[in-house]
PDB file of C-alpha atoms and ligand atoms in Angstrom:
ATOM      1  CA  MET A 668     -99.994  44.729  58.811  1.00 55.00           C
ATOM      2  CA  THR A 669    -100.748  42.639  61.871  1.00 61.00           C
ATOM      3  CA  GLN A 670    -104.145  42.983  63.519  1.00 63.00           C
ATOM      4  CA  PRO A 671    -104.995  42.802  67.225  1.00 62.00           C
ATOM      5  CA  GLY A 672    -105.720  39.055  66.863  1.00 61.00           C
ATOM      6  CA  GLY A 673    -102.220  38.520  65.476  1.00 66.00           C
ATOM      7  CA  GLN A 674    -103.333  37.606  61.934  1.00 77.00           C
ATOM      8  CA  ARG A 675    -102.140  39.414  58.844  1.00 90.00           C
ATOM      9  CA  ASP A 676    -104.676  41.680  57.152  1.00 95.00           C
ATOM     10  CA  PRO A 677    -105.126  40.303  53.600  1.00 94.00           C
ATOM     11  CA  LEU A 678    -106.101  43.777  52.358  1.00 96.00           C
ATOM     12  CA  VAL A 679    -104.379  46.747  53.981  1.00 95.00           C
ATOM     13  CA  ILE A 680    -105.994  49.944  52.699  1.00 94.00           C
ATOM     14  CA  LYS A 681    -103.330  52.522  51.981  1.00 92.00           C
ATOM     15  CA  SER A 682    -105.359  54.778  49.722  1.00 92.00           C
ATOM     16  CA  LEU A 683    -108.956  55.035  48.685  1.00 93.00           C
ATOM     17  CA  GLU A 684    -110.287  57.430  46.086  1.00 93.00           C
ATOM     18  CA  PHE A 685    -113.742  58.015  44.608  1.00 92.00           C
ATOM     19  CA  ILE A 686    -113.111  58.103  40.862  1.00 93.00           C
ATOM     20  CA  GLY A 687    -116.607  58.897  39.640  1.00 92.00           C
ATOM     21  CA  PRO A 688    -120.075  57.585  38.751  1.00 92.00           C
ATOM     22  CA  MET A 689    -121.389  55.771  35.692  1.00 94.00           C
ATOM     23  CA  ALA A 690    -124.986  56.766  35.066  1.00 91.00           C
ATOM     24  CA  THR A 691    -125.910  55.068  31.794  1.00 92.00           C
ATOM     25  CA  ALA A 692    -124.683  51.976  29.976  1.00 91.00           C
ATOM     26  CA  ASP A 693    -122.956  54.109  27.353  1.00 91.00           C
ATOM     27  CA  GLY A 694    -121.946  56.849  29.810  1.00 92.00           C
ATOM     28  CA  TRP A 695    -118.648  57.696  31.492  1.00 94.00           C
ATOM     29  CA  ARG A 696    -116.652  54.903  33.114  1.00 94.00           C
ATOM     30  CA  PRO A 697    -113.067  54.759  34.372  1.00 93.00           C
ATOM     31  CA  THR A 698    -110.639  54.562  31.506  1.00 90.00           C
ATOM     32  CA  ASN A 699    -107.684  53.121  33.411  1.00 84.00           C
ATOM     33  CA  GLU A 700    -106.650  49.510  33.036  1.00 90.00           C
ATOM     34  CA  LEU A 701    -106.847  48.549  36.722  1.00 96.00           C
ATOM     35  CA  PRO A 702    -108.669  45.305  37.509  1.00 96.00           C
ATOM     36  CA  GLU A 703    -112.255  45.837  38.685  1.00 97.00           C
ATOM     37  CA  VAL A 704    -114.488  43.969  41.109  1.00 98.00           C
ATOM     38  CA  ALA A 705    -118.203  44.811  41.275  1.00 98.00           C
ATOM     39  CA  PHE A 706    -120.433  44.524  44.363  1.00 97.00           C
ATOM     40  CA  ALA A 707    -124.080  43.599  43.803  1.00 97.00           C
ATOM     41  CA  GLY A 708    -127.131  42.989  45.952  1.00 95.00           C
ATOM     42  CA  ARG A 709    -130.662  44.096  46.639  1.00 92.00           C
ATOM     43  CA  SER A 710    -131.277  47.338  48.497  1.00 89.00           C
ATOM     44  CA  ASN A 711    -130.914  46.962  52.255  1.00 91.00           C
ATOM     45  CA  VAL A 712    -128.884  43.736  51.998  1.00 95.00           C
ATOM     46  CA  GLY A 713    -126.055  45.482  53.873  1.00 95.00           C
ATOM     47  CA  LYS A 714    -123.787  46.411  50.961  1.00 95.00           C
ATOM     48  CA  SER A 715    -122.772  49.850  52.271  1.00 93.00           C
ATOM     49  CA  SER A 716    -122.079  48.428  55.723  1.00 94.00           C
ATOM     50  CA  LEU A 717    -119.983  45.628  54.216  1.00 96.00           C
ATOM     51  CA  LEU A 718    -118.001  48.015  52.018  1.00 95.00           C
ATOM     52  CA  ASN A 719    -117.274  50.255  55.003  1.00 93.00           C
ATOM     53  CA  ARG A 720    -115.958  47.243  56.914  1.00 95.00           C
ATOM     54  CA  LEU A 721    -113.982  45.966  53.961  1.00 95.00           C
ATOM     55  CA  VAL A 722    -112.046  49.199  53.565  1.00 94.00           C
ATOM     56  CA  ARG A 723    -112.080  50.032  57.290  1.00 91.00           C
ATOM     57  CA  ARG A 724    -113.691  53.429  56.788  1.00 87.00           C
ATOM     58  CA  LYS A 725    -116.791  54.438  58.699  1.00 80.00           C
ATOM     59  CA  ALA A 726    -118.608  56.297  55.949  1.00 75.00           C
ATOM     60  CA  PHE A 727    -116.833  55.243  52.797  1.00 75.00           C
ATOM     61  CA  ALA A 728    -119.894  53.932  50.979  1.00 68.00           C
ATOM     62  CA  ARG A 729    -122.004  56.932  51.952  1.00 70.00           C
ATOM     63  CA  VAL A 730    -121.229  58.482  48.604  1.00 61.00           C
ATOM     64  CA  SER A 731    -123.181  55.662  46.964  1.00 61.00           C
ATOM     65  CA  ASN A 732    -126.178  56.286  49.209  1.00 68.00           C
ATOM     66  CA  THR A 733    -126.482  60.017  48.706  1.00 67.00           C
ATOM     67  CA  PRO A 734    -129.535  61.148  46.737  1.00 63.00           C
ATOM     68  CA  GLY A 735    -128.893  61.036  43.015  1.00 61.00           C
ATOM     69  CA  ARG A 736    -126.050  58.524  43.421  1.00 67.00           C
ATOM     70  CA  THR A 737    -128.152  55.477  44.321  1.00 74.00           C
ATOM     71  CA  ARG A 738    -128.943  54.701  40.693  1.00 83.00           C
ATOM     72  CA  GLU A 739    -125.384  54.964  39.472  1.00 90.00           C
ATOM     73  CA  ILE A 740    -122.379  52.675  39.508  1.00 94.00           C
ATOM     74  CA  ASN A 741    -119.826  54.325  41.785  1.00 93.00           C
ATOM     75  CA  PHE A 742    -116.162  53.574  41.178  1.00 95.00           C
ATOM     76  CA  PHE A 743    -113.425  53.706  43.819  1.00 94.00           C
ATOM     77  CA  SER A 744    -109.717  53.180  43.356  1.00 95.00           C
ATOM     78  CA  VAL A 745    -108.202  51.053  46.142  1.00 95.00           C
ATOM     79  CA  ASN A 746    -104.472  51.407  46.831  1.00 94.00           C
ATOM     80  CA  GLY A 747    -104.104  52.486  43.194  1.00 95.00           C
ATOM     81  CA  ARG A 748    -104.174  48.722  42.487  1.00 96.00           C
ATOM     82  CA  PHE A 749    -107.755  47.843  41.718  1.00 97.00           C
ATOM     83  CA  VAL A 750    -111.160  49.416  41.262  1.00 97.00           C
ATOM     84  CA  LEU A 751    -114.201  48.644  43.336  1.00 96.00           C
ATOM     85  CA  ALA A 752    -117.490  49.151  41.456  1.00 96.00           C
ATOM     86  CA  ASP A 753    -120.489  49.642  43.746  1.00 95.00           C
ATOM     87  CA  LEU A 754    -123.557  48.645  41.707  1.00 95.00           C
ATOM     88  CA  PRO A 755    -126.962  50.205  42.474  1.00 91.00           C
ATOM     89  CA  GLY A 756    -129.079  48.088  44.843  1.00 89.00           C
ATOM     90  CA  TYR A 757    -131.977  46.389  43.120  1.00 87.00           C
ATOM     91  CA  GLY A 758    -135.348  45.037  44.129  1.00 79.00           C
ATOM     92  CA  TYR A 759    -136.538  47.698  46.500  1.00 66.00           C
ATOM     93  CA  ALA A 760    -140.324  47.421  46.671  1.00 58.00           C
ATOM     94  CA  ARG A 761    -140.800  51.138  46.149  1.00 59.00           C
ATOM     95  CA  VAL A 762    -138.692  51.223  43.029  1.00 59.00           C
ATOM     96  CA  ALA A 763    -141.051  51.907  40.187  1.00 62.00           C
ATOM     97  CA  LYS A 764    -140.960  49.838  37.034  1.00 68.00           C
ATOM     98  CA  ALA A 765    -139.659  52.812  35.099  1.00 64.00           C
ATOM     99  CA  ARG A 766    -136.645  53.071  37.351  1.00 64.00           C
ATOM    100  CA  LYS A 767    -135.982  49.366  37.073  1.00 67.00           C
ATOM    101  CA  ALA A 768    -135.963  49.854  33.330  1.00 70.00           C
ATOM    102  CA  GLU A 769    -133.116  52.312  33.939  1.00 72.00           C
ATOM    103  CA  TRP A 770    -130.834  50.301  36.188  1.00 78.00           C
ATOM    104  CA  LEU A 771    -131.195  46.925  34.536  1.00 82.00           C
ATOM    105  CA  PRO A 772    -129.610  48.038  31.231  1.00 89.00           C
ATOM    106  CA  LEU A 773    -126.991  49.952  33.248  1.00 93.00           C
ATOM    107  CA  ILE A 774    -125.948  46.963  35.385  1.00 94.00           C
ATOM    108  CA  GLU A 775    -126.160  44.431  32.566  1.00 94.00           C
ATOM    109  CA  GLY A 776    -124.500  46.748  30.065  1.00 95.00           C
ATOM    110  CA  TYR A 777    -121.639  47.450  32.470  1.00 96.00           C
ATOM    111  CA  LEU A 778    -121.110  43.802  33.411  1.00 96.00           C
ATOM    112  CA  ARG A 779    -121.174  42.685  29.780  1.00 95.00           C
ATOM    113  CA  ALA A 780    -118.874  45.405  28.486  1.00 94.00           C
ATOM    114  CA  SER A 781    -116.237  45.954  31.186  1.00 94.00           C
ATOM    115  CA  THR A 782    -112.997  44.481  29.895  1.00 93.00           C
ATOM    116  CA  THR A 783    -111.218  45.072  33.202  1.00 95.00           C
ATOM    117  CA  LEU A 784    -113.806  43.252  35.347  1.00 97.00           C
ATOM    118  CA  ARG A 785    -112.341  40.294  37.270  1.00 97.00           C
ATOM    119  CA  GLY A 786    -115.489  39.218  39.026  1.00 97.00           C
ATOM    120  CA  VAL A 787    -118.508  40.078  41.137  1.00 97.00           C
ATOM    121  CA  VAL A 788    -119.211  39.911  44.863  1.00 98.00           C
ATOM    122  CA  GLN A 789    -122.913  39.029  45.191  1.00 98.00           C
ATOM    123  CA  LEU A 790    -124.515  39.768  48.570  1.00 98.00           C
ATOM    124  CA  LEU A 791    -127.463  37.812  49.974  1.00 98.00           C
ATOM    125  CA  ASP A 792    -129.157  38.274  53.354  1.00 98.00           C
ATOM    126  CA  VAL A 793    -128.470  35.058  55.303  1.00 98.00           C
ATOM    127  CA  ARG A 794    -131.975  35.123  56.802  1.00 98.00           C
ATOM    128  CA  HIS A 795    -133.902  35.026  53.542  1.00 96.00           C
ATOM    129  CA  ALA A 796    -134.204  32.736  50.562  1.00 95.00           C
ATOM    130  CA  PRO A 797    -132.638  34.369  47.475  1.00 95.00           C
ATOM    131  CA  SER A 798    -135.252  36.596  45.797  1.00 93.00           C
ATOM    132  CA  GLU A 799    -136.358  36.262  42.206  1.00 90.00           C
ATOM    133  CA  GLU A 800    -134.061  39.179  41.357  1.00 90.00           C
ATOM    134  CA  ASP A 801    -131.125  37.650  43.245  1.00 94.00           C
ATOM    135  CA  LEU A 802    -131.569  34.481  41.211  1.00 94.00           C
ATOM    136  CA  GLN A 803    -131.836  36.465  37.968  1.00 92.00           C
ATOM    137  CA  MET A 804    -128.625  38.281  38.860  1.00 94.00           C
ATOM    138  CA  LEU A 805    -126.800  35.021  39.648  1.00 95.00           C
ATOM    139  CA  ASP A 806    -128.125  33.458  36.431  1.00 94.00           C
ATOM    140  CA  PHE A 807    -126.887  36.464  34.505  1.00 95.00           C
ATOM    141  CA  LEU A 808    -123.441  36.207  36.120  1.00 95.00           C
ATOM    142  CA  ALA A 809    -123.319  32.512  35.227  1.00 95.00           C
ATOM    143  CA  GLU A 810    -124.403  33.319  31.666  1.00 95.00           C
ATOM    144  CA  ILE A 811    -121.538  35.764  31.184  1.00 96.00           C
ATOM    145  CA  GLU A 812    -119.302  33.344  33.153  1.00 95.00           C
ATOM    146  CA  ALA A 813    -118.174  36.013  35.619  1.00 96.00           C
ATOM    147  CA  PRO A 814    -116.282  34.624  38.631  1.00 95.00           C
ATOM    148  CA  THR A 815    -118.626  35.206  41.569  1.00 96.00           C
ATOM    149  CA  ILE A 816    -118.093  35.396  45.317  1.00 96.00           C
ATOM    150  CA  VAL A 817    -121.311  34.927  47.302  1.00 98.00           C
ATOM    151  CA  VAL A 818    -121.387  36.705  50.672  1.00 98.00           C
ATOM    152  CA  LEU A 819    -124.155  36.029  53.198  1.00 98.00           C
ATOM    153  CA  THR A 820    -124.780  39.177  55.239  1.00 98.00           C
ATOM    154  CA  LYS A 821    -126.090  39.938  58.748  1.00 98.00           C
ATOM    155  CA  ILE A 822    -125.120  36.612  60.336  1.00 98.00           C
ATOM    156  CA  ASP A 823    -125.051  38.300  63.778  1.00 98.00           C
ATOM    157  CA  LYS A 824    -128.865  38.288  63.604  1.00 98.00           C
ATOM    158  CA  LEU A 825    -128.905  34.478  63.893  1.00 98.00           C
ATOM    159  CA  LYS A 826    -127.692  31.944  66.409  1.00 97.00           C
ATOM    160  CA  ARG A 827    -124.666  29.809  65.459  1.00 96.00           C
ATOM    161  CA  ARG A 828    -126.741  26.727  64.713  1.00 96.00           C
ATOM    162  CA  GLU A 829    -129.199  28.745  62.643  1.00 97.00           C
ATOM    163  CA  ILE A 830    -126.342  30.232  60.598  1.00 97.00           C
ATOM    164  CA  ALA A 831    -125.105  26.770  59.625  1.00 96.00           C
ATOM    165  CA  GLU A 832    -128.659  25.755  58.669  1.00 97.00           C
ATOM    166  CA  ARG A 833    -129.256  28.869  56.585  1.00 97.00           C
ATOM    167  CA  VAL A 834    -125.865  28.621  54.871  1.00 96.00           C
ATOM    168  CA  HIS A 835    -126.682  25.058  53.911  1.00 96.00           C
ATOM    169  CA  ALA A 836    -130.213  25.925  52.710  1.00 97.00           C
ATOM    170  CA  ILE A 837    -128.915  28.755  50.513  1.00 97.00           C
ATOM    171  CA  ALA A 838    -126.124  26.533  49.188  1.00 96.00           C
ATOM    172  CA  VAL A 839    -128.719  23.939  48.188  1.00 95.00           C
ATOM    173  CA  ALA A 840    -130.902  26.617  46.537  1.00 95.00           C
ATOM    174  CA  LEU A 841    -127.924  27.923  44.550  1.00 95.00           C
ATOM    175  CA  ARG A 842    -126.369  24.501  43.945  1.00 91.00           C
ATOM    176  CA  LEU A 843    -123.147  25.536  45.643  1.00 90.00           C
ATOM    177  CA  GLU A 844    -121.069  23.914  48.348  1.00 90.00           C
ATOM    178  CA  ASP A 845    -121.453  25.467  51.828  1.00 89.00           C
ATOM    179  CA  ASP A 846    -117.820  26.603  51.756  1.00 87.00           C
ATOM    180  CA  GLN A 847    -118.269  28.514  48.490  1.00 89.00           C
ATOM    181  CA  MET A 848    -120.086  31.246  50.403  1.00 96.00           C
ATOM    182  CA  ILE A 849    -118.645  33.697  52.900  1.00 98.00           C
ATOM    183  CA  PRO A 850    -120.771  34.345  56.014  1.00 98.00           C
ATOM    184  CA  PHE A 851    -120.364  37.966  57.056  1.00 98.00           C
ATOM    185  CA  SER A 852    -121.437  40.455  59.705  1.00 98.00           C
ATOM    186  CA  ALA A 853    -120.867  44.204  59.547  1.00 97.00           C
ATOM    187  CA  GLU A 854    -121.824  44.256  63.217  1.00 97.00           C
ATOM    188  CA  THR A 855    -119.034  41.926  64.426  1.00 98.00           C
ATOM    189  CA  ASN A 856    -116.726  42.124  61.364  1.00 97.00           C
ATOM    190  CA  GLU A 857    -116.796  38.331  61.102  1.00 98.00           C
ATOM    191  CA  GLY A 858    -115.927  37.223  57.565  1.00 98.00           C
ATOM    192  CA  ARG A 859    -114.197  40.491  56.652  1.00 97.00           C
ATOM    193  CA  ASP A 860    -110.760  38.950  56.257  1.00 97.00           C
ATOM    194  CA  ASP A 861    -112.124  35.927  54.380  1.00 97.00           C
ATOM    195  CA  LEU A 862    -113.795  38.312  51.960  1.00 97.00           C
ATOM    196  CA  ALA A 863    -110.667  40.486  51.703  1.00 97.00           C
ATOM    197  CA  ALA A 864    -108.545  37.421  50.896  1.00 97.00           C
ATOM    198  CA  ALA A 865    -111.036  36.178  48.264  1.00 96.00           C
ATOM    199  CA  LEU A 866    -111.143  39.656  46.739  1.00 96.00           C
ATOM    200  CA  VAL A 867    -107.360  39.913  46.513  1.00 96.00           C
ATOM    201  CA  ALA A 868    -107.218  36.484  44.850  1.00 95.00           C
ATOM    202  CA  LEU A 869    -109.859  37.603  42.349  1.00 95.00           C
ATOM    203  CA  VAL A 870    -108.035  40.830  41.527  1.00 96.00           C
ATOM    204  CA  GLU A 871    -104.744  39.005  41.025  1.00 95.00           C
ATOM    205  CA  GLN A 872    -106.039  36.432  38.590  1.00 93.00           C
ATOM    206  CA  PRO A 873    -106.185  37.223  34.867  1.00 93.00           C
ATOM    207  CA  SER A 874    -109.526  38.289  33.418  1.00 93.00           C
ATOM    208  CA  TRP A 875    -111.701  35.377  32.353  1.00 93.00           C
ATOM    209  CA  ARG A 876    -112.415  37.538  29.339  1.00 88.00           C
ATOM    210  CA  ALA A 877    -108.805  37.871  28.231  1.00 71.00           C
ATOM    211  CA  ALA A 878    -108.523  36.449  24.747  1.00 60.00           C
ATOM    212  CA  PRO A 879    -105.516  34.180  24.222  1.00 54.00           C
ATOM    213  CA  ALA A 880    -102.818  35.777  22.040  1.00 60.00           C
ATOM    214  CA  ALA A 881    -102.818  32.791  19.713  1.00 62.00           C
ATOM    215  CA  PRO A 882    -104.902  29.634  19.414  1.00 60.00           C
ATOM    216  CA  PRO A 883    -103.726  27.262  22.155  1.00 59.00           C
ATOM    217  CA  ASP A 884    -101.550  24.393  21.011  1.00 61.00           C
ATOM    218  CA  PRO A 885    -102.123  21.510  23.434  1.00 60.00           C
ATOM    219  CA  SER A 886     -98.862  19.830  22.455  1.00 63.00           C
ATOM    220  CA  GLU A 887     -96.817  22.851  23.563  1.00 57.00           C
ATOM    221  CA  SER A 888     -98.731  24.162  26.551  1.00 52.00           C
ATOM    222  CA  ASP A 889     -98.298  22.681  29.978  1.00 56.00           C
ATOM    223  CA  SER A 890     -99.778  25.679  31.812  1.00 51.00           C
ATOM    224  CA  PRO A 891    -102.945  25.046  33.846  1.00 49.00           C
ATOM    225  CA  PRO A 892    -106.303  26.434  32.643  1.00 48.00           C
ATOM    226  CA  ALA A 893    -107.132  29.960  33.830  1.00 43.00           C
ATOM    227  CA  GLU A 894    -109.872  28.765  36.168  1.00 39.00           C
ATOM    228  CA  SER A 895    -107.384  26.922  38.367  1.00 34.00           C
ATOM    229  CA  ALA A 896    -105.936  30.237  39.599  1.00 33.00           C
ATOM    230  CA  GLY A 897    -107.250  29.820  43.109  1.00 35.00           C
ATOM    231  CA  PHE A 898    -110.923  30.457  42.516  1.00 36.00           C
ATOM    232  CA  PRO A 899    -113.876  28.179  41.793  1.00 40.00           C
ATOM    233  CA  PRO A 900    -114.922  27.971  38.160  1.00 41.00           C
ATOM    234  CA  PRO A 901    -117.319  30.778  37.238  1.00 41.00           C
ATOM    235  CA  SER A 902    -120.194  28.546  36.284  1.00 44.00           C
ATOM    236  CA  ALA A 903    -120.201  27.097  39.810  1.00 41.00           C
ATOM    237  CA  ALA A 904    -122.420  30.003  40.880  1.00 42.00           C
ATOM    238  CA  THR A 905    -125.602  28.458  39.572  1.00 41.00           C
ATOM    239  CA  ASP A 906    -124.687  25.104  38.043  1.00 39.00           C
TER     240      ASP A 906
HETATM  241  P1  GDP C 799    -127.508  48.655  51.555  1.00 77.54           P
HETATM  242  O1  GDP C 799    -128.814  49.284  51.170  1.00 77.54           O
HETATM  243  O2  GDP C 799    -127.354  47.303  50.930  1.00 77.54           O
HETATM  244  O3  GDP C 799    -126.312  49.534  51.333  1.00 77.54           O
HETATM  245  O4  GDP C 799    -127.607  48.323  53.122  1.00 77.54           O
HETATM  246  P2  GDP C 799    -127.003  49.086  54.396  1.00 77.54           P
HETATM  247  O5  GDP C 799    -125.579  48.770  54.591  1.00 77.54           O
HETATM  248  O6  GDP C 799    -127.402  50.536  54.333  1.00 77.54           O
HETATM  249  O7  GDP C 799    -127.782  48.329  55.554  1.00 77.54           O
HETATM  250  C1  GDP C 799    -129.200  48.270  55.612  1.00 77.54           C
HETATM  251  C2  GDP C 799    -129.628  48.096  57.071  1.00 77.54           C
HETATM  252  O8  GDP C 799    -129.141  46.857  57.577  1.00 77.54           O
HETATM  253  C3  GDP C 799    -129.066  49.162  58.004  1.00 77.54           C
HETATM  254  O9  GDP C 799    -130.028  49.441  58.997  1.00 77.54           O
HETATM  255  C4  GDP C 799    -127.827  48.507  58.611  1.00 77.54           C
HETATM  256  O10 GDP C 799    -127.513  49.010  59.887  1.00 77.54           O
HETATM  257  C5  GDP C 799    -128.280  47.058  58.699  1.00 77.54           C
HETATM  258  N1  GDP C 799    -127.150  46.130  58.581  1.00 77.54           N
HETATM  259  C6  GDP C 799    -126.261  46.061  57.573  1.00 77.54           C
HETATM  260  N2  GDP C 799    -125.362  45.082  57.776  1.00 77.54           N
HETATM  261  C7  GDP C 799    -125.680  44.524  58.972  1.00 77.54           C
HETATM  262  C8  GDP C 799    -125.129  43.452  59.751  1.00 77.54           C
HETATM  263  O11 GDP C 799    -124.149  42.789  59.375  1.00 77.54           O
HETATM  264  N3  GDP C 799    -125.753  43.155  60.923  1.00 77.54           N
HETATM  265  C9  GDP C 799    -126.853  43.826  61.368  1.00 77.54           C
HETATM  266  N4  GDP C 799    -127.396  43.450  62.533  1.00 77.54           N
HETATM  267  N5  GDP C 799    -127.403  44.836  60.658  1.00 77.54           N
HETATM  268  C10 GDP C 799    -126.824  45.190  59.478  1.00 77.54           C
END
């Protein structure tokens, strides 16, 4: 589909369906084999706004923000082709320790166990240094070697020059290159297509968890390693 600007939309949404919530690490989760991408970030980072922009629906992510749903992982089927997993926001000051003890095992348990997961989109507010919990999350993703896309939200709140400075500062803090992060604004929609394209690439690559059918024989194989499939190596997130 061609957009007003004349570019092709990397992710045309033809169908979108709420499949259900996962409430505990050993609780219900989708049983289909569709590739999954999870979205993570602290509360208020702009995750719902970003998801609404991504799928071009005004109130798509509202389901995740309704009372009782904020502590669950909410799964959505997109175009019947992949599953979007909206993780509960973490780090909200008012969240009691007891509640944290609930969502941490849920998020970690899900991320460790999902065999269909292709990667994680980690959101950070462009205006702030990554929080302790953001860094823990990124460390965890590096530990399990999950391919990670870092999106910097709310860039409309800064001037152009400030955006470049903040992007660079966060890149230095995370030991990434500036161009490994996607600056984004739900206000202006800037970055939406870059994110959509990165997401599609992630969904289309094989799982980093997929076990090889047989031990690789270097003398016979001339295929490139899995991590060359158009995405930076997973460990790049915090290395
Ligand atoms: P969530 O808790 O991560 O789902 O965050 P929300 O999407 O609910 O956003 C939290 C607040 O930030 C709301 O007041 C949004 O209107 C605002 N917000 C989210 N994204 C943007 C953005 O890109 N630009 C601006 N200016 N505000 C944003």
